[in-house]
PDB file of C-alpha atoms in Angstrom:
ATOM      1  CA  GLN A   1       7.876  11.626   3.190  1.00 59.00           C
ATOM      2  CA  LYS A   2       4.957   9.229   3.441  1.00 66.00           C
ATOM      3  CA  GLU A   3       5.464   6.252   5.717  1.00 88.00           C
ATOM      4  CA  VAL A   4       4.402   3.731   3.073  1.00 93.00           C
ATOM      5  CA  GLU A   5       4.672   4.651  -0.581  1.00 93.00           C
ATOM      6  CA  GLN A   6       3.189   2.958  -3.619  1.00 94.00           C
ATOM      7  CA  ASN A   7       2.882   3.979  -7.228  1.00 87.00           C
ATOM      8  CA  SER A   8      -0.786   4.899  -7.615  1.00 84.00           C
ATOM      9  CA  GLY A   9      -0.924   3.582 -11.167  1.00 84.00           C
ATOM     10  CA  PRO A  10      -2.969   2.619 -12.943  1.00 93.00           C
ATOM     11  CA  LEU A  11      -0.842  -0.343 -13.910  1.00 95.00           C
ATOM     12  CA  SER A  12      -2.207  -2.029 -17.011  1.00 96.00           C
ATOM     13  CA  VAL A  13      -1.111  -5.526 -18.042  1.00 97.00           C
ATOM     14  CA  PRO A  14      -2.488  -7.991 -20.600  1.00 97.00           C
ATOM     15  CA  GLU A  15      -4.162 -11.194 -19.466  1.00 97.00           C
ATOM     16  CA  GLY A  16      -1.598 -13.900 -18.733  1.00 97.00           C
ATOM     17  CA  ALA A  17       1.234 -11.452 -18.042  1.00 97.00           C
ATOM     18  CA  ILE A  18       3.096 -10.853 -14.771  1.00 97.00           C
ATOM     19  CA  ALA A  19       1.994  -7.827 -12.763  1.00 97.00           C
ATOM     20  CA  SER A  20       4.646  -6.317 -10.505  1.00 97.00           C
ATOM     21  CA  LEU A  21       3.578  -4.075  -7.624  1.00 97.00           C
ATOM     22  CA  ASN A  22       6.065  -2.218  -5.469  1.00 96.00           C
ATOM     23  CA  CYS A  23       6.096  -0.586  -2.052  1.00 95.00           C
ATOM     24  CA  THR A  24       8.676   1.236   0.045  1.00 95.00           C
ATOM     25  CA  TYR A  25       8.440   2.087   3.738  1.00 93.00           C
ATOM     26  CA  SER A  26      10.271   4.489   5.989  1.00 90.00           C
ATOM     27  CA  ASP A  27      10.172   2.928   9.488  1.00 83.00           C
ATOM     28  CA  ARG A  28      13.145   0.601   9.901  1.00 80.00           C
ATOM     29  CA  VAL A  29      11.653  -1.107  12.958  1.00 82.00           C
ATOM     30  CA  SER A  30       8.716  -2.458  10.961  1.00 82.00           C
ATOM     31  CA  GLN A  31       8.327  -6.188  11.440  1.00 84.00           C
ATOM     32  CA  SER A  32       5.277  -7.363   9.518  1.00 92.00           C
ATOM     33  CA  PHE A  33       4.307  -6.715   5.937  1.00 95.00           C
ATOM     34  CA  PHE A  34       1.057  -7.413   4.152  1.00 96.00           C
ATOM     35  CA  TRP A  35      -0.574  -7.136   0.749  1.00 97.00           C
ATOM     36  CA  TYR A  36      -4.307  -6.565   0.469  1.00 97.00           C
ATOM     37  CA  ARG A  37      -6.594  -6.458  -2.530  1.00 97.00           C
ATOM     38  CA  GLN A  38      -9.575  -4.121  -2.580  1.00 96.00           C
ATOM     39  CA  TYR A  39     -12.307  -4.245  -5.170  1.00 95.00           C
ATOM     40  CA  SER A  40     -14.342  -1.109  -5.739  1.00 91.00           C
ATOM     41  CA  GLY A  41     -16.993  -0.735  -3.039  1.00 88.00           C
ATOM     42  CA  LYS A  42     -15.587  -3.586  -0.962  1.00 92.00           C
ATOM     43  CA  SER A  43     -13.321  -3.799   2.071  1.00 95.00           C
ATOM     44  CA  PRO A  44      -9.668  -4.877   1.794  1.00 96.00           C
ATOM     45  CA  GLU A  45      -8.982  -8.590   1.545  1.00 96.00           C
ATOM     46  CA  LEU A  46      -5.690 -10.100   2.747  1.00 96.00           C
ATOM     47  CA  ILE A  47      -3.615 -11.726   0.002  1.00 96.00           C
ATOM     48  CA  MET A  48      -0.206 -12.314   1.538  1.00 95.00           C
ATOM     49  CA  SER A  49       1.805 -11.693   4.666  1.00 95.00           C
ATOM     50  CA  ILE A  50       5.599 -11.734   4.869  1.00 95.00           C
ATOM     51  CA  TYR A  51       7.801 -11.347   7.903  1.00 93.00           C
ATOM     52  CA  SER A  52      11.375 -12.193   6.843  1.00 93.00           C
ATOM     53  CA  ASN A  53      13.656 -11.258   3.975  1.00 94.00           C
ATOM     54  CA  GLY A  54      13.257 -13.181   0.755  1.00 95.00           C
ATOM     55  CA  ASP A  55      10.396 -14.536  -1.293  1.00 96.00           C
ATOM     56  CA  LYS A  56       7.141 -16.121  -0.225  1.00 96.00           C
ATOM     57  CA  GLU A  57       4.931 -17.818  -2.776  1.00 97.00           C
ATOM     58  CA  ASP A  58       1.238 -18.629  -2.566  1.00 95.00           C
ATOM     59  CA  GLY A  59      -0.361 -19.843  -5.772  1.00 96.00           C
ATOM     60  CA  ARG A  60      -0.032 -17.160  -8.437  1.00 97.00           C
ATOM     61  CA  PHE A  61       1.217 -14.608  -5.885  1.00 97.00           C
ATOM     62  CA  THR A  62       4.794 -14.027  -4.727  1.00 97.00           C
ATOM     63  CA  ALA A  63       5.703 -11.476  -2.072  1.00 97.00           C
ATOM     64  CA  GLN A  64       9.278 -10.255  -1.821  1.00 97.00           C
ATOM     65  CA  LEU A  65      10.790  -8.450   1.162  1.00 96.00           C
ATOM     66  CA  ASN A  66      14.108  -6.629   1.431  1.00 95.00           C
ATOM     67  CA  LYS A  67      14.406  -5.004   4.854  1.00 92.00           C
ATOM     68  CA  ALA A  68      17.799  -3.456   4.100  1.00 92.00           C
ATOM     69  CA  SER A  69      16.299  -1.562   1.175  1.00 93.00           C
ATOM     70  CA  GLN A  70      12.958  -1.104   2.991  1.00 93.00           C
ATOM     71  CA  TYR A  71      11.182  -2.543   0.003  1.00 94.00           C
ATOM     72  CA  VAL A  72       8.275  -4.943  -0.450  1.00 96.00           C
ATOM     73  CA  SER A  73       6.862  -6.187  -3.730  1.00 97.00           C
ATOM     74  CA  LEU A  74       4.062  -8.397  -4.987  1.00 97.00           C
ATOM     75  CA  LEU A  75       4.205 -10.365  -8.209  1.00 97.00           C
ATOM     76  CA  ILE A  76       1.024 -11.741  -9.759  1.00 97.00           C
ATOM     77  CA  ARG A  77       1.699 -14.420 -12.351  1.00 98.00           C
ATOM     78  CA  ASP A  78      -0.757 -15.333 -15.119  1.00 97.00           C
ATOM     79  CA  SER A  79      -2.786 -12.196 -14.403  1.00 97.00           C
ATOM     80  CA  GLN A  80      -6.540 -12.539 -14.890  1.00 97.00           C
ATOM     81  CA  PRO A  81      -9.199  -9.855 -15.485  1.00 96.00           C
ATOM     82  CA  SER A  82     -10.562 -10.770 -12.047  1.00 96.00           C
ATOM     83  CA  ASP A  83      -7.260  -9.507 -10.564  1.00 97.00           C
ATOM     84  CA  SER A  84      -8.245  -5.972 -11.573  1.00 97.00           C
ATOM     85  CA  ALA A  85      -8.433  -4.128  -8.261  1.00 97.00           C
ATOM     86  CA  THR A  86      -6.499  -1.782  -6.003  1.00 96.00           C
ATOM     87  CA  TYR A  87      -3.599  -3.423  -4.188  1.00 97.00           C
ATOM     88  CA  LEU A  88      -2.652  -2.053  -0.789  1.00 96.00           C
ATOM     89  CA  CYS A  89       0.708  -2.514   0.863  1.00 96.00           C
ATOM     90  CA  ALA A  90       0.599  -2.479   4.680  1.00 95.00           C
ATOM     91  CA  VAL A  91       3.455  -2.249   7.154  1.00 94.00           C
ATOM     92  CA  ASN A  92       3.129  -3.062  10.841  1.00 90.00           C
ATOM     93  CA  GLY A  93       5.242  -2.094  13.811  1.00 77.00           C
ATOM     94  CA  GLY A  94       4.519  -0.816  17.297  1.00 71.00           C
ATOM     95  CA  PHE A  95       0.809  -1.586  17.516  1.00 75.00           C
ATOM     96  CA  LYS A  96       0.171   0.327  14.320  1.00 83.00           C
ATOM     97  CA  THR A  97      -0.413  -0.741  10.743  1.00 88.00           C
ATOM     98  CA  ILE A  98       0.144   1.854   8.059  1.00 90.00           C
ATOM     99  CA  PHE A  99      -1.290   1.399   4.593  1.00 92.00           C
ATOM    100  CA  GLY A 100      -0.026   2.773   1.343  1.00 93.00           C
ATOM    101  CA  ALA A 101      -2.403   4.650  -0.923  1.00 92.00           C
ATOM    102  CA  GLY A 102      -2.677   1.614  -3.188  1.00 94.00           C
ATOM    103  CA  THR A 103      -1.861   0.750  -6.792  1.00 95.00           C
ATOM    104  CA  ARG A 104      -4.721   0.324  -9.229  1.00 95.00           C
ATOM    105  CA  LEU A 105      -4.212  -2.704 -11.456  1.00 97.00           C
ATOM    106  CA  PHE A 106      -6.074  -3.306 -14.724  1.00 97.00           C
ATOM    107  CA  VAL A 107      -5.757  -6.659 -16.440  1.00 97.00           C
ATOM    108  CA  LYS A 108      -6.886  -6.461 -20.049  1.00 96.00           C
ATOM    109  CA  ALA A 109      -8.611  -9.488 -21.536  1.00 92.00           C
TER     110      ALA A 109
ATOM    111  CA  LYS B   1     -15.909 -19.221  11.222  1.00 67.00           C
ATOM    112  CA  ALA B   2     -17.773 -15.932  11.185  1.00 81.00           C
ATOM    113  CA  GLY B   3     -15.914 -12.908   9.901  1.00 94.00           C
ATOM    114  CA  VAL B   4     -15.669  -9.417  11.292  1.00 97.00           C
ATOM    115  CA  THR B   5     -19.036  -7.732  11.590  1.00 97.00           C
ATOM    116  CA  GLN B   6     -19.724  -4.030  11.725  1.00 98.00           C
ATOM    117  CA  THR B   7     -22.927  -2.223  12.545  1.00 97.00           C
ATOM    118  CA  PRO B   8     -24.576  -0.233  11.243  1.00 97.00           C
ATOM    119  CA  ARG B   9     -23.586  -0.569   7.602  1.00 97.00           C
ATOM    120  CA  TYR B  10     -24.848   2.871   6.648  1.00 97.00           C
ATOM    121  CA  LEU B  11     -25.423   6.041   8.633  1.00 96.00           C
ATOM    122  CA  ILE B  12     -26.584   9.519   7.738  1.00 97.00           C
ATOM    123  CA  LYS B  13     -26.004  12.229  10.322  1.00 97.00           C
ATOM    124  CA  THR B  14     -25.975  16.012  10.387  1.00 97.00           C
ATOM    125  CA  ARG B  15     -23.161  18.295  11.456  1.00 97.00           C
ATOM    126  CA  GLY B  16     -22.741  18.572  15.201  1.00 97.00           C
ATOM    127  CA  GLN B  17     -24.263  15.213  15.992  1.00 98.00           C
ATOM    128  CA  GLN B  18     -22.339  12.302  17.396  1.00 98.00           C
ATOM    129  CA  VAL B  19     -22.162   8.705  16.208  1.00 98.00           C
ATOM    130  CA  THR B  20     -21.154   5.327  17.616  1.00 98.00           C
ATOM    131  CA  LEU B  21     -19.962   2.499  15.396  1.00 98.00           C
ATOM    132  CA  SER B  22     -19.638  -1.098  16.516  1.00 98.00           C
ATOM    133  CA  CYS B  23     -17.266  -3.890  15.545  1.00 98.00           C
ATOM    134  CA  SER B  24     -17.347  -7.568  16.495  1.00 98.00           C
ATOM    135  CA  PRO B  25     -14.040  -9.309  15.742  1.00 97.00           C
ATOM    136  CA  ILE B  26     -13.463 -12.849  14.585  1.00 97.00           C
ATOM    137  CA  SER B  27     -13.816 -15.273  17.478  1.00 95.00           C
ATOM    138  CA  GLY B  28     -10.490 -15.589  19.304  1.00 94.00           C
ATOM    139  CA  HIS B  29      -9.077 -12.352  17.937  1.00 95.00           C
ATOM    140  CA  ARG B  30      -8.032  -9.950  20.665  1.00 95.00           C
ATOM    141  CA  SER B  31      -6.793  -7.007  18.618  1.00 94.00           C
ATOM    142  CA  VAL B  32      -9.086  -4.550  16.865  1.00 96.00           C
ATOM    143  CA  SER B  33      -7.989  -1.661  14.670  1.00 95.00           C
ATOM    144  CA  TRP B  34     -10.062   1.122  13.171  1.00 97.00           C
ATOM    145  CA  TYR B  35      -9.425   2.948   9.907  1.00 96.00           C
ATOM    146  CA  GLN B  36     -11.005   5.795   8.004  1.00 97.00           C
ATOM    147  CA  GLN B  37     -11.045   5.491   4.230  1.00 95.00           C
ATOM    148  CA  THR B  38     -11.743   8.391   1.900  1.00 92.00           C
ATOM    149  CA  PRO B  39     -11.040   8.703  -1.834  1.00 85.00           C
ATOM    150  CA  GLY B  40      -8.510  11.459  -1.275  1.00 77.00           C
ATOM    151  CA  GLN B  41      -6.646  10.136   1.765  1.00 80.00           C
ATOM    152  CA  GLY B  42      -6.826   6.385   1.406  1.00 85.00           C
ATOM    153  CA  LEU B  43      -6.814   4.184   4.514  1.00 91.00           C
ATOM    154  CA  GLN B  44      -5.905   6.218   7.575  1.00 93.00           C
ATOM    155  CA  PHE B  45      -5.132   4.536  10.898  1.00 92.00           C
ATOM    156  CA  LEU B  46      -7.383   5.682  13.742  1.00 95.00           C
ATOM    157  CA  PHE B  47      -6.474   3.457  16.676  1.00 91.00           C
ATOM    158  CA  GLU B  48      -5.673  -0.070  17.772  1.00 93.00           C
ATOM    159  CA  TYR B  49      -6.984  -1.898  20.829  1.00 95.00           C
ATOM    160  CA  PHE B  50      -5.571  -4.998  22.411  1.00 94.00           C
ATOM    161  CA  SER B  51      -6.875  -6.549  25.608  1.00 92.00           C
ATOM    162  CA  GLU B  52      -9.179  -3.592  26.255  1.00 94.00           C
ATOM    163  CA  THR B  53      -6.322  -1.071  26.067  1.00 94.00           C
ATOM    164  CA  GLN B  54      -5.685   1.463  23.351  1.00 94.00           C
ATOM    165  CA  ARG B  55      -2.149   0.686  22.221  1.00 92.00           C
ATOM    166  CA  ASN B  56      -1.736   3.312  19.545  1.00 91.00           C
ATOM    167  CA  LYS B  57      -3.608   6.213  18.037  1.00 92.00           C
ATOM    168  CA  GLY B  58      -3.391   7.855  14.660  1.00 91.00           C
ATOM    169  CA  ASN B  59      -3.292  11.541  13.886  1.00 92.00           C
ATOM    170  CA  PHE B  60      -6.957  12.357  14.409  1.00 96.00           C
ATOM    171  CA  PRO B  61      -8.579  14.961  16.666  1.00 96.00           C
ATOM    172  CA  GLY B  62      -9.897  14.081  20.099  1.00 96.00           C
ATOM    173  CA  ARG B  63     -13.424  13.958  18.685  1.00 97.00           C
ATOM    174  CA  PHE B  64     -12.542  10.442  17.607  1.00 98.00           C
ATOM    175  CA  SER B  65     -12.470   7.961  20.448  1.00 97.00           C
ATOM    176  CA  GLY B  66     -12.957   4.288  20.986  1.00 97.00           C
ATOM    177  CA  ARG B  67     -12.994   1.472  23.447  1.00 97.00           C
ATOM    178  CA  GLN B  68     -12.760  -2.280  23.598  1.00 97.00           C
ATOM    179  CA  PHE B  69     -14.765  -4.573  25.826  1.00 97.00           C
ATOM    180  CA  SER B  70     -13.725  -7.729  27.628  1.00 95.00           C
ATOM    181  CA  ASN B  71     -15.194  -9.878  24.826  1.00 94.00           C
ATOM    182  CA  SER B  72     -12.934  -7.979  22.356  1.00 95.00           C
ATOM    183  CA  ARG B  73     -15.859  -6.185  20.726  1.00 97.00           C
ATOM    184  CA  SER B  74     -15.029  -2.573  20.013  1.00 98.00           C
ATOM    185  CA  GLU B  75     -16.836   0.680  19.492  1.00 98.00           C
ATOM    186  CA  MET B  76     -15.668   3.963  18.096  1.00 98.00           C
ATOM    187  CA  ASN B  77     -17.334   7.286  18.696  1.00 98.00           C
ATOM    188  CA  VAL B  78     -17.152  10.504  16.750  1.00 98.00           C
ATOM    189  CA  SER B  79     -18.525  13.582  18.450  1.00 96.00           C
ATOM    190  CA  THR B  80     -19.449  16.942  16.954  1.00 97.00           C
ATOM    191  CA  LEU B  81     -19.523  15.572  13.440  1.00 98.00           C
ATOM    192  CA  GLU B  82     -18.077  17.633  10.595  1.00 97.00           C
ATOM    193  CA  LEU B  83     -18.707  17.324   6.871  1.00 97.00           C
ATOM    194  CA  GLY B  84     -15.165  16.024   6.435  1.00 95.00           C
ATOM    195  CA  ASP B  85     -15.943  13.024   8.630  1.00 97.00           C
ATOM    196  CA  SER B  86     -17.941  11.496   5.792  1.00 97.00           C
ATOM    197  CA  ALA B  87     -16.051   8.331   4.988  1.00 96.00           C
ATOM    198  CA  LEU B  88     -16.003   4.561   5.101  1.00 97.00           C
ATOM    199  CA  TYR B  89     -14.992   3.416   8.577  1.00 98.00           C
ATOM    200  CA  LEU B  90     -13.347   0.027   8.608  1.00 97.00           C
ATOM    201  CA  CYS B  91     -12.659  -2.255  11.502  1.00 97.00           C
ATOM    202  CA  ALA B  92     -10.077  -5.018  11.316  1.00 97.00           C
ATOM    203  CA  SER B  93      -9.350  -7.793  13.782  1.00 96.00           C
ATOM    204  CA  SER B  94      -6.276  -9.917  14.355  1.00 94.00           C
ATOM    205  CA  LEU B  95      -5.036 -12.499  16.817  1.00 93.00           C
ATOM    206  CA  GLY B  96      -2.527 -10.025  18.147  1.00 88.00           C
ATOM    207  CA  PRO B  97      -1.149  -6.576  17.326  1.00 83.00           C
ATOM    208  CA  ASP B  98       1.420  -7.727  14.754  1.00 83.00           C
ATOM    209  CA  ASN B  99      -0.654 -10.415  13.068  1.00 89.00           C
ATOM    210  CA  GLU B 100      -2.622 -10.402   9.837  1.00 92.00           C
ATOM    211  CA  GLN B 101      -5.689  -8.218   9.978  1.00 94.00           C
ATOM    212  CA  PHE B 102      -9.069  -9.184   8.597  1.00 96.00           C
ATOM    213  CA  PHE B 103     -11.479  -6.446   7.686  1.00 97.00           C
ATOM    214  CA  GLY B 104     -15.170  -6.076   8.244  1.00 97.00           C
ATOM    215  CA  PRO B 105     -17.492  -4.724   5.533  1.00 97.00           C
ATOM    216  CA  GLY B 106     -17.279  -1.188   6.919  1.00 97.00           C
ATOM    217  CA  THR B 107     -19.733   1.487   7.985  1.00 97.00           C
ATOM    218  CA  ARG B 108     -20.463   4.177   5.423  1.00 97.00           C
ATOM    219  CA  LEU B 109     -20.991   7.464   7.292  1.00 97.00           C
ATOM    220  CA  THR B 110     -22.449  10.463   5.517  1.00 97.00           C
ATOM    221  CA  VAL B 111     -22.510  13.801   7.313  1.00 97.00           C
ATOM    222  CA  LEU B 112     -24.906  16.397   5.898  1.00 96.00           C
TER     223      LEU B 112
END
């Protein structure tokens, strides 16, 4: 079992819709959780960090964390074509950050 | 505030050679992590340094090594290069080991 799992996609949503990205992790001692966006040919860019159970909102982005279920999600509201990218879930614990393989998102204009 | 810088940006080497990559973290950041990214394997954790000490290491052979200096700058070295080492090598810095990481632009290594 991979330590951090994401659906590879591609996930295709129309412009203006909500995109929902999901991630599960296996290490129960994980403490910090992050979402990154990576455009083709570029390095990952931090979108959100979340450390406690519940929701955290930042503009059009909402991160959700459920430690009991070992589940992290990212919602993108009012999706724009510029949101088309690969989204990486990252889980940190014990001086080590593990990344999921990423979900490719396409937002159709 | 300057971001994470990595040098060189591109490298072409031949099998058997060795290579050293450099990373300068964001000012004030004391933790540096290194990752290898390939299309097939995604982002793979290499190692993390904090206060000049390697705190954790990923599942890579001993040919991959690194170090961190007192100014938090870090280098990684790959010896006896193999074709499979061709990848994008990314460095990320953070205030501390559990904090948000910020990535540099990466070094694209091609091994011929």
